[in-house]
Amino acid sequence: MSQKKGLKIWSLYLRIFSFPIVTQIIVQRVFSIVL
């Protein structure tokens, strides 16, 4: 039971942290194309 809860929390953390990384990569790509 505790393992399942931990996995849920881990997946939430991954989602929260993966979004800024993805947006950063997109922003860097756009800037490299513009500049």
Coordinates of N, CA and C in Angstrom, one line a residue:
M1 N 0.8 -1.2 0.0 CA 0.0 0.0 0.0 C 0.9 1.3 0.0
S2 N 1.9 1.3 0.9 CA 2.7 2.5 1.0 C 3.6 2.6 -0.3
Q3 N 3.9 1.5 -0.9 CA 4.7 1.5 -2.2 C 3.9 2.2 -3.3
K4 N 2.6 1.9 -3.4 CA 1.7 2.5 -4.4 C 1.6 4.0 -4.2
K5 N 1.4 4.4 -2.9 CA 1.3 5.8 -2.6 C 2.6 6.5 -3.0
G6 N 3.8 5.9 -2.7 CA 5.0 6.5 -3.1 C 5.2 6.6 -4.6
L7 N 4.7 5.7 -5.3 CA 4.7 5.7 -6.8 C 3.9 6.9 -7.3
K8 N 2.7 7.1 -6.7 CA 1.8 8.2 -7.1 C 2.5 9.5 -6.8
I9 N 3.1 9.7 -5.7 CA 3.8 10.9 -5.3 C 5.0 11.1 -6.3
W10 N 5.7 10.0 -6.6 CA 6.9 10.1 -7.5 C 6.4 10.6 -8.9
S11 N 5.3 10.0 -9.4 CA 4.8 10.3 -10.8 C 4.4 11.8 -10.8
L12 N 3.8 12.3 -9.7 CA 3.4 13.7 -9.5 C 4.6 14.6 -9.6
Y13 N 5.7 14.2 -8.9 CA 6.9 15.0 -8.9 C 7.5 15.0 -10.3
L14 N 7.5 13.9 -11.0 CA 8.0 13.8 -12.3 C 7.3 14.7 -13.2
R15 N 5.9 14.7 -13.1 CA 5.1 15.6 -14.0 C 5.4 17.1 -13.7
I16 N 5.5 17.4 -12.4 CA 5.8 18.8 -12.0 C 7.1 19.3 -12.5
F17 N 8.2 18.4 -12.4 CA 9.5 18.8 -12.8 C 9.8 18.7 -14.3
S18 N 9.0 17.8 -14.9 CA 9.3 17.6 -16.4 C 8.8 18.8 -17.2
F19 N 7.7 19.4 -16.7 CA 7.1 20.5 -17.5 C 8.1 21.7 -17.7
P20 N 8.7 22.2 -16.6 CA 9.7 23.3 -16.7 C 10.8 22.9 -17.7
I21 N 11.3 21.7 -17.6 CA 12.4 21.2 -18.4 C 12.0 21.3 -19.9
V22 N 10.8 20.8 -20.2 CA 10.3 20.8 -21.6 C 10.1 22.2 -22.1
T23 N 9.5 23.1 -21.3 CA 9.3 24.5 -21.7 C 10.7 25.1 -21.9
Q24 N 11.7 24.9 -21.0 CA 13.0 25.4 -21.2 C 13.6 25.0 -22.5
I25 N 13.5 23.7 -22.9 CA 14.1 23.2 -24.1 C 13.4 23.9 -25.3
I26 N 12.1 24.1 -25.2 CA 11.3 24.7 -26.3 C 11.8 26.2 -26.4
V27 N 11.9 26.9 -25.3 CA 12.3 28.3 -25.3 C 13.7 28.4 -25.9
Q28 N 14.6 27.5 -25.5 CA 16.0 27.6 -26.0 C 16.0 27.3 -27.5
R29 N 15.2 26.4 -28.0 CA 15.1 26.1 -29.5 C 14.6 27.3 -30.2
V30 N 13.5 27.9 -29.7 CA 12.9 29.1 -30.3 C 14.0 30.3 -30.4
F31 N 14.7 30.5 -29.3 CA 15.7 31.5 -29.2 C 16.8 31.2 -30.2
S32 N 17.3 30.0 -30.3 CA 18.3 29.6 -31.2 C 17.9 29.9 -32.7
I33 N 16.6 29.6 -33.0 CA 16.1 29.9 -34.3 C 16.0 31.4 -34.6
V34 N 15.5 32.1 -33.6 CA 15.4 33.6 -33.7 C 16.7 34.3 -33.8
L35 N 17.7 33.9 -33.0 CA 19.0 34.6 -32.9 C 20.0 34.0 -33.9

